[in-house]
Short mmCIF file of C-alpha atoms in Angstrom, two decimals:
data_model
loop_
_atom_site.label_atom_id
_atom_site.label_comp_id
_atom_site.label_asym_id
_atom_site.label_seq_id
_atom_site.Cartn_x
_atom_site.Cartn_y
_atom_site.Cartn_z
CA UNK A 25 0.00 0.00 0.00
CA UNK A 26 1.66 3.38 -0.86
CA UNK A 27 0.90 6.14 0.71
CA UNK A 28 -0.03 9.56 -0.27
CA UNK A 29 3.29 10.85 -0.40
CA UNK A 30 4.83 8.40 -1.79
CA UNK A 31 2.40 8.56 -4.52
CA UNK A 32 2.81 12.33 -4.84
CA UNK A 33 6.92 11.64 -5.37
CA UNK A 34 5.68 9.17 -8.10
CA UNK A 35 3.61 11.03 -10.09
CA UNK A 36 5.92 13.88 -9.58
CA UNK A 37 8.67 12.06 -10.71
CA UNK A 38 6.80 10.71 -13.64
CA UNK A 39 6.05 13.91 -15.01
CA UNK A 40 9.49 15.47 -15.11
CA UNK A 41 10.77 13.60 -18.39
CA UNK A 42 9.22 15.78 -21.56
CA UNK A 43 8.60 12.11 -23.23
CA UNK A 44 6.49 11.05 -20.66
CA UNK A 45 4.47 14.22 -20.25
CA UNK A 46 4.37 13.83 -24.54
CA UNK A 47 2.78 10.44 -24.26
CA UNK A 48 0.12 11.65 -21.44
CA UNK A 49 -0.68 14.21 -23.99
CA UNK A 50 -1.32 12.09 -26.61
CA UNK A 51 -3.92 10.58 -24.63
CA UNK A 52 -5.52 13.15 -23.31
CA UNK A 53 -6.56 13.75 -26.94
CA UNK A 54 -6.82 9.82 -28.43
CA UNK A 55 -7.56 8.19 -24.99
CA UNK A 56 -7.48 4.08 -25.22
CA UNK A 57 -4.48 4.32 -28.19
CA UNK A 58 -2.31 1.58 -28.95
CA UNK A 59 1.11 1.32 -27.50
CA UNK A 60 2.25 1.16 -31.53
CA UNK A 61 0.15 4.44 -32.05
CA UNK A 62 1.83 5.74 -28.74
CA UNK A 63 5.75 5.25 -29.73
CA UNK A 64 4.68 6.32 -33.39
CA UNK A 65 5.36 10.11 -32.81
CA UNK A 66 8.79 9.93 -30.77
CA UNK A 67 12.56 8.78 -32.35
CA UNK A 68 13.06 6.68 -30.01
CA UNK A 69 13.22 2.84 -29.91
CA UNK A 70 9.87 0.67 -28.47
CA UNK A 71 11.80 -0.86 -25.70
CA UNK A 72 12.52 2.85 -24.20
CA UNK A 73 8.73 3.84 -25.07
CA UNK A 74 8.07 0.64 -22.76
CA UNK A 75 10.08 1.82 -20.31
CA UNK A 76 8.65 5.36 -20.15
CA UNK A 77 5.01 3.30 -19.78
CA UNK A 78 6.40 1.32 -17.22
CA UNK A 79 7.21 4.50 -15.23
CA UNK A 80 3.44 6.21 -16.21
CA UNK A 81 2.30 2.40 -15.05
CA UNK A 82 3.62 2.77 -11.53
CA UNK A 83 3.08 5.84 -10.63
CA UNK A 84 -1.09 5.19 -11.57
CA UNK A 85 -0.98 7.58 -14.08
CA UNK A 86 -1.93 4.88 -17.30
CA UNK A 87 -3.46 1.50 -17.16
CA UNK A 88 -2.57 -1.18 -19.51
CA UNK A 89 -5.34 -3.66 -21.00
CA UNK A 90 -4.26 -6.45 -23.44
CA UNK A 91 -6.53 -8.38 -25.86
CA UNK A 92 -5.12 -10.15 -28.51
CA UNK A 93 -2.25 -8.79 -29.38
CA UNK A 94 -2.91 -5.37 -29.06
CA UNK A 95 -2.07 -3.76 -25.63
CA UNK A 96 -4.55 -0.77 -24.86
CA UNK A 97 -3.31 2.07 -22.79
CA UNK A 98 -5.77 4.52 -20.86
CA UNK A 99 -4.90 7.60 -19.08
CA UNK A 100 -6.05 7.82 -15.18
CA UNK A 101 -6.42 10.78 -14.33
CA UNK A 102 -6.36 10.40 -9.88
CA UNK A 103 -2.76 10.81 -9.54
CA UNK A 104 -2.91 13.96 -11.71
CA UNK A 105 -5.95 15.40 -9.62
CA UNK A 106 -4.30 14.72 -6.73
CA UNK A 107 -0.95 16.88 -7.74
CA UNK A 108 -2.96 19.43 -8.62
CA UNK A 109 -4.46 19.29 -5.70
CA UNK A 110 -1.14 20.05 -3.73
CA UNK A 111 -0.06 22.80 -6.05
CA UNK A 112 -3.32 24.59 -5.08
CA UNK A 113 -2.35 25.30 -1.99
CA UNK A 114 -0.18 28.08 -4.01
CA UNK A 115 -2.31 29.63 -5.47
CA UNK A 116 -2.55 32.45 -3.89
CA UNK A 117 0.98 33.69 -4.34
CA UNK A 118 0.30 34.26 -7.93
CA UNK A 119 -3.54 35.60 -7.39
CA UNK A 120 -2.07 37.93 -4.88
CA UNK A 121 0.41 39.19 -7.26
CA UNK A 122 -2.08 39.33 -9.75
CA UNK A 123 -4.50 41.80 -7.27
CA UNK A 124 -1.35 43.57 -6.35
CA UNK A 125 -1.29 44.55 -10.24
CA UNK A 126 -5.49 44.71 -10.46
CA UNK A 127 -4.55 47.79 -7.54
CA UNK A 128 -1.91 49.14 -9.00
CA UNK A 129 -3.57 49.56 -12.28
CA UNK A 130 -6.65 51.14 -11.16
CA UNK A 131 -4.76 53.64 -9.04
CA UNK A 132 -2.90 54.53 -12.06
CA UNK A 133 -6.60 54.98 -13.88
CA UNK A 134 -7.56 56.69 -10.90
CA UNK A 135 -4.74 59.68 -11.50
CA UNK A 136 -5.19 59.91 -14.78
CA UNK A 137 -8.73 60.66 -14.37
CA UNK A 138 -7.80 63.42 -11.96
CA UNK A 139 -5.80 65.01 -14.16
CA UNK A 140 -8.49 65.28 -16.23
CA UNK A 141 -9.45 69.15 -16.85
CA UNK B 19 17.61 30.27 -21.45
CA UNK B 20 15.69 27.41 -19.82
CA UNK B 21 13.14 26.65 -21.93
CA UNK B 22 9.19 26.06 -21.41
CA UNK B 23 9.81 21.84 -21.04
CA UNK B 24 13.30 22.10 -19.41
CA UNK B 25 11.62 24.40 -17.38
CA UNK B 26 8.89 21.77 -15.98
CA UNK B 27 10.98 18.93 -16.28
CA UNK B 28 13.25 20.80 -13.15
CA UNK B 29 9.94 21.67 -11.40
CA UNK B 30 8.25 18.26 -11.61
CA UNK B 31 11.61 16.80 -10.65
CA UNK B 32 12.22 18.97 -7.95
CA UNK B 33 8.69 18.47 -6.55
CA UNK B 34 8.74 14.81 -6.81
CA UNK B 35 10.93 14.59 -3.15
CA UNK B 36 8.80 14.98 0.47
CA UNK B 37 11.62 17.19 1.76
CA UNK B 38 11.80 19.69 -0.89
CA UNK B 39 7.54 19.68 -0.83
CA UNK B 40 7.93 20.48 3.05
CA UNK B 41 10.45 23.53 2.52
CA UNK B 42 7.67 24.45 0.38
CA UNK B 43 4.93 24.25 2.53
CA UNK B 44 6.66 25.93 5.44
CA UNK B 45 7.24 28.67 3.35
CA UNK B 46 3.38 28.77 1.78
CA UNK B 47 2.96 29.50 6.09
CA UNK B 48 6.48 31.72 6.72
CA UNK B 49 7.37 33.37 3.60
CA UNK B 50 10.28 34.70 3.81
CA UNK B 51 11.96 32.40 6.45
CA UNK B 52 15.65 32.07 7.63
CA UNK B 53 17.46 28.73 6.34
CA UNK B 54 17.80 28.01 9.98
CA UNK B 55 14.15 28.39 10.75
CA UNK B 56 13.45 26.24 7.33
CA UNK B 57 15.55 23.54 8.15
CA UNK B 58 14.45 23.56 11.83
CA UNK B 59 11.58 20.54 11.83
CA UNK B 60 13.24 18.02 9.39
CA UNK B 61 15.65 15.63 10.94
CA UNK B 62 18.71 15.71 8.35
CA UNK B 63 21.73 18.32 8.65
CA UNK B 64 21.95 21.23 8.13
CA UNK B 65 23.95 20.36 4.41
CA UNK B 66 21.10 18.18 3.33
CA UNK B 67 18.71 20.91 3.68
CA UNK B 68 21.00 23.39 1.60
CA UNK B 69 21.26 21.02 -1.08
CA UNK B 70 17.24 20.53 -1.26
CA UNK B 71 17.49 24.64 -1.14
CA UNK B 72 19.81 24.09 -4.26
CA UNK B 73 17.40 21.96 -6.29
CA UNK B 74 14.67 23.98 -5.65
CA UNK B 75 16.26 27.50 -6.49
CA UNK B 76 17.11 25.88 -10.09
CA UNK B 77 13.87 25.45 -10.29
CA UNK B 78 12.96 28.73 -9.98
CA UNK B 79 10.59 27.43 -7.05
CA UNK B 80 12.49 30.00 -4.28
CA UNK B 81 14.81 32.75 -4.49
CA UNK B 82 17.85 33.45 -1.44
CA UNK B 83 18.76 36.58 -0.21
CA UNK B 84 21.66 37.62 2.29
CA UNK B 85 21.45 40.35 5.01
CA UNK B 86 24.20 40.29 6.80
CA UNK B 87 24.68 36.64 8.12
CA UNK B 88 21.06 35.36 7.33
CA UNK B 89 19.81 34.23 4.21
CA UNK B 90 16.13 34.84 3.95
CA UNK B 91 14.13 32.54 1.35
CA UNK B 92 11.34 33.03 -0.65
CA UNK B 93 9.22 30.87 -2.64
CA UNK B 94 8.56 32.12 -6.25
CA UNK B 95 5.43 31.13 -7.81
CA UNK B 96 5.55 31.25 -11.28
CA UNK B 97 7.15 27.32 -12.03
CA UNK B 98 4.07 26.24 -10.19
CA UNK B 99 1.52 27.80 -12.08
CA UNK B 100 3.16 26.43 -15.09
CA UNK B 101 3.13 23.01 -13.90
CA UNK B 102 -0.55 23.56 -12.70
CA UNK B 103 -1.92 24.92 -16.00
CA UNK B 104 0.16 21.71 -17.25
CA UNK B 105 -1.96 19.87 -15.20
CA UNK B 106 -5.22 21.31 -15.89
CA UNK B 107 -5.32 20.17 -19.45
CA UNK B 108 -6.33 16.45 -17.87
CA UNK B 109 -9.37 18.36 -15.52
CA UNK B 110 -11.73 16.79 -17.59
CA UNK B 111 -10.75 13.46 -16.96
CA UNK B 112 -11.52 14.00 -13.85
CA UNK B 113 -14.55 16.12 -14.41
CA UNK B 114 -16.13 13.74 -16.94
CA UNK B 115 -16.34 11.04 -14.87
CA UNK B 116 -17.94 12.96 -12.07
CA UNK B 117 -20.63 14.25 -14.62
CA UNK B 118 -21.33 10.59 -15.68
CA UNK B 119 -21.92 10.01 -11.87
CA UNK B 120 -24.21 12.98 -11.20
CA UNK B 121 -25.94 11.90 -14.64
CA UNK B 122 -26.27 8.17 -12.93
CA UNK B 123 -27.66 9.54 -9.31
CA UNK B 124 -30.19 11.83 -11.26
CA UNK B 125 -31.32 8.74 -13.54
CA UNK B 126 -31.76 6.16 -10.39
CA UNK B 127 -33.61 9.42 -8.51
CA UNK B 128 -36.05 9.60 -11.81
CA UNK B 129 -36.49 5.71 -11.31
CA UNK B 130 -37.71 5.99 -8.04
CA UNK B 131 -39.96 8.69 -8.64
CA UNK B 132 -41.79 6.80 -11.22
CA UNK B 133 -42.39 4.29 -8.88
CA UNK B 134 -44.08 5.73 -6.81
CA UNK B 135 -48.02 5.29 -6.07
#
């Protein structure tokens, strides 16, 4: 049983490779592909597009179904809700830089209005 | 010039260790901490801490500044709102599958109301 940390260090971990994050893409838009379809786009070999799965696999962030010979691969999206989740907690250093600006920029309108003849 | 994917490939991978996510969150509370205040709960030296500081100010997740003999730190926002806007493209993963469970409750609700006398 892994815990929530150690999930969060997976998925985070997951998603710091550009090839990985590429390949989550691709099924956020064609969602059930084929690991053939999957390695199509990159220059890289199968066995490393395996491996990059095999990383996605563990931390939760894909499931694999096989039938036949054809290996299905579906995005799940927990671990990703649950990242965001933590980076939330943030969000108010940028919203509060963002009102900072929102002030700043009205009391800029302001004195320009009462300069106004 | 980091780019836009070396840039999130540093945050995810700085984010993907419980230490470094703890610096974090002590600075989410204290903004603007010492080192020696960061590094205060966590039981690793003093040199494990500065090297977690290192990772993370590569990142672009904190900046350091000296005053005399202590370094205040800083968390800097703007790597996390890139990886959460990342993130966000997957929302309706998540989303979807909560409408298809709202559509489900309201459908069963129907059921029962036609049911009754």
């Amino acid at each position: 049983m892994v815990n929530y940390l150690e999930r969060l260090d997976r998925t985070f971990a997951a998603l710091a490779d550009p090839t990985r994050r590429a390949i989550l893409a691709q099924l956020e838009r064609n969602d059930g592909a084929s690991i053939s379809e999957l390695a199509e786009p990159f220059p890289i070999k199968l066995p490393a597009v395996m491996k990059h799965l095999n990383v996605l696999a563990d931390a939760g962030l894909i499931t694999r179904s096989k039938s036949g010979r054809t290996v299905t691969v579906r995005l799940r999206a927990r671990p990703i809700r649950e990242a965001m989740e933590w980076l939330r907690h943030y969000e108010r250093f940028w919203s509060g830089s963002l009102d900072r600006l929102v002030r700043y920029a009205e009391s800029r309108e302001a004195e320009a209005r009462n300069k106004e003849p």
